[in-house]
């Protein structure tokens, strides 16, 4: 007669190897993010955009004119971080900001003709980034899906922590 091993809850000592830097998923993600930043810096140079500015442009190219608050929601940025980005893009002539006619408290941001035209030149950026990864399109899509799943799990865990529940 064979017995199946009992499942034991993880103990602190089971995680000792995970105290090594090379075992930290957060470090791997941070290192990958920094590496992406370097590749984007080169890819965006011809557009004259920084990576955060490029993200703002992506939102506006996709959704058109939006309240600043909605742009921030799409990018997961607060208004204190987003406002300087928008000011620089406005100074560059790529976006315009104006008070909403429907709600004076709300600022709406939209593309200028120059900002809309930049989209045609920006089409090369995703291709350059994908090529830099060395992944095929399927691998890129799978990685993005896994990262989205990770982000959702971490958002849920953070929400559980702030609401005081034990998940």
Coordinates of C-alpha atoms in Angstrom, one line a residue:
X1 CA 0.0 0.0 0.0
X2 CA 1.4 3.4 -1.0
X3 CA 0.6 6.6 0.8
X4 CA 0.5 10.0 -0.7
X5 CA 2.5 12.6 1.0
X6 CA 0.5 15.0 3.1
X7 CA 0.4 18.6 1.9
X8 CA 2.2 20.8 4.5
X9 CA 1.7 24.5 4.8
X10 CA 4.8 26.5 3.8
X11 CA 7.1 27.4 6.7
X12 CA 9.3 30.4 7.0
X13 CA 12.4 28.2 6.4
X14 CA 10.9 27.1 3.0
X15 CA 11.3 30.7 1.8
X16 CA 14.9 31.3 2.9
X17 CA 16.2 30.9 -0.7
X18 CA 13.8 33.6 -1.7
X19 CA 15.7 36.1 0.4
X20 CA 18.3 36.1 -2.4
X21 CA 18.2 39.1 -4.7
X22 CA 18.2 36.9 -7.8
X23 CA 15.0 35.1 -6.5
X24 CA 13.0 38.3 -6.1
X25 CA 10.3 38.7 -8.8
X26 CA 10.1 42.4 -8.0
X27 CA 13.8 42.8 -8.8
X28 CA 13.4 41.0 -12.1
X29 CA 10.5 43.2 -13.0
X30 CA 12.3 46.3 -12.0
X31 CA 15.4 45.3 -14.0
X32 CA 13.2 44.5 -17.1
X33 CA 11.5 47.9 -16.7
X34 CA 14.8 49.7 -16.6
X35 CA 16.0 47.7 -19.7
X36 CA 12.8 48.6 -21.5
X37 CA 13.4 52.3 -20.5
X38 CA 16.8 52.2 -22.3
X39 CA 15.3 50.7 -25.5
X40 CA 12.4 53.1 -25.5
X41 CA 14.7 56.1 -25.0
X42 CA 16.4 55.2 -28.3
X43 CA 13.2 54.3 -30.1
X44 CA 11.4 57.5 -29.0
X45 CA 14.3 59.9 -29.7
X46 CA 13.2 60.6 -33.3
X47 CA 9.7 61.5 -32.0
X48 CA 11.2 63.8 -29.3
X49 CA 9.2 62.1 -26.6
X50 CA 10.0 60.6 -23.2
X51 CA 8.5 57.2 -22.3
X52 CA 5.8 58.8 -20.0
X53 CA 5.0 61.3 -22.7
X54 CA 4.6 58.5 -25.2
X55 CA 2.2 56.7 -22.9
X56 CA 0.0 59.8 -22.7
X57 CA 0.1 60.0 -26.5
X58 CA -0.9 56.4 -26.8
X59 CA -4.0 57.0 -24.6
X60 CA -5.0 60.0 -26.6
X61 CA -4.4 58.3 -30.0
X62 CA -6.6 55.4 -28.8
X63 CA -9.4 57.3 -26.9
X64 CA -9.3 60.8 -28.3
X65 CA -10.1 63.8 -26.1
X66 CA -10.5 62.9 -22.5
X67 CA -10.7 64.6 -19.1
X68 CA -7.3 64.6 -17.4
X69 CA -8.7 62.4 -14.7
X70 CA -9.5 59.7 -17.2
X71 CA -6.0 59.9 -18.8
X72 CA -4.6 59.4 -15.3
X73 CA -6.9 56.4 -14.7
X74 CA -5.7 54.8 -17.9
X75 CA -2.0 55.3 -17.0
X76 CA -2.4 54.7 -13.3
X77 CA -1.0 58.1 -12.6
X78 CA -2.1 60.8 -10.2
X79 CA -2.7 64.4 -11.3
X80 CA 0.5 65.6 -9.6
X81 CA 2.5 63.4 -11.9
X82 CA 0.4 63.8 -15.0
X83 CA 0.1 67.6 -15.0
X84 CA 3.8 68.3 -15.7
X85 CA 3.7 65.7 -18.5
X86 CA 0.7 67.4 -20.1
X87 CA 2.3 70.8 -19.7
X88 CA 5.4 69.7 -21.6
X89 CA 3.4 68.0 -24.3
X90 CA 1.3 71.2 -24.6
X91 CA 4.5 73.3 -24.9
X92 CA 5.7 71.0 -27.6
X93 CA 2.5 71.6 -29.5
X94 CA 1.2 68.0 -29.3
X95 CA -1.8 68.4 -27.0
X96 CA -4.1 71.1 -25.9
X97 CA -5.7 71.5 -22.4
X98 CA -8.9 73.4 -21.7
X99 CA -11.6 73.6 -19.2
X100 CA -14.6 71.4 -19.9
X101 CA -17.6 73.4 -21.2
X102 CA -19.9 71.0 -19.2
X103 CA -17.9 71.1 -15.9
X104 CA -15.6 74.0 -15.2
X105 CA -13.8 71.9 -12.6
X106 CA -12.6 69.4 -15.2
X107 CA -9.8 69.9 -17.6
X108 CA -10.0 68.1 -20.9
X109 CA -6.9 67.1 -22.9
X110 CA -6.9 66.4 -26.7
X111 CA -4.5 66.1 -29.5
X112 CA -3.4 69.0 -31.7
X113 CA -3.1 68.4 -35.5
X114 CA 0.6 67.9 -34.9
X115 CA 0.0 65.4 -32.1
X116 CA -2.5 63.4 -34.2
X117 CA 0.0 63.4 -37.2
X118 CA 2.8 62.0 -34.9
X119 CA 0.8 58.7 -34.7
X120 CA 1.9 57.8 -38.2
X121 CA 5.6 58.1 -37.3
X122 CA 5.1 56.3 -33.9
X123 CA 3.9 53.1 -35.7
X124 CA 7.5 52.0 -35.9
X125 CA 8.1 52.1 -32.1
X126 CA 6.2 48.9 -31.1
X127 CA 7.9 47.0 -33.9
X128 CA 11.3 48.1 -32.7
X129 CA 10.4 47.3 -29.1
X130 CA 9.1 43.8 -30.0
X131 CA 12.3 43.1 -32.1
X132 CA 14.4 44.1 -29.1
X133 CA 12.7 41.6 -26.9
X134 CA 13.7 38.7 -29.1
X135 CA 10.2 37.3 -28.5
X136 CA 7.8 36.4 -31.3
X137 CA 4.3 38.0 -31.3
X138 CA 2.7 35.0 -29.5
X139 CA 5.3 35.2 -26.7
X140 CA 4.8 39.0 -26.3
X141 CA 1.0 38.5 -26.0
X142 CA 1.4 35.7 -23.5
X143 CA 3.8 37.7 -21.4
X144 CA 1.5 40.7 -21.4
X145 CA -1.4 38.5 -20.4
X146 CA 0.6 37.0 -17.5
X147 CA 1.8 40.5 -16.4
X148 CA -1.9 41.7 -16.5
X149 CA -2.9 38.7 -14.3
X150 CA 0.0 39.5 -11.9
X151 CA -1.0 43.2 -11.7
X152 CA -4.6 42.3 -11.0
X153 CA -3.6 39.8 -8.2
X154 CA -1.3 42.4 -6.7
X155 CA -4.0 45.1 -6.8
X156 CA -6.4 42.7 -5.1
X157 CA -3.8 41.9 -2.4
X158 CA -3.0 45.5 -1.8
X159 CA -6.8 46.3 -1.5
X160 CA -7.2 43.4 0.9
X161 CA -4.3 44.7 3.0
X162 CA -5.6 48.2 3.1
X163 CA -9.1 47.0 4.0
X164 CA -7.7 44.9 6.8
X165 CA -8.7 41.4 5.6
X166 CA -6.6 38.3 5.5
X167 CA -6.7 36.8 2.1

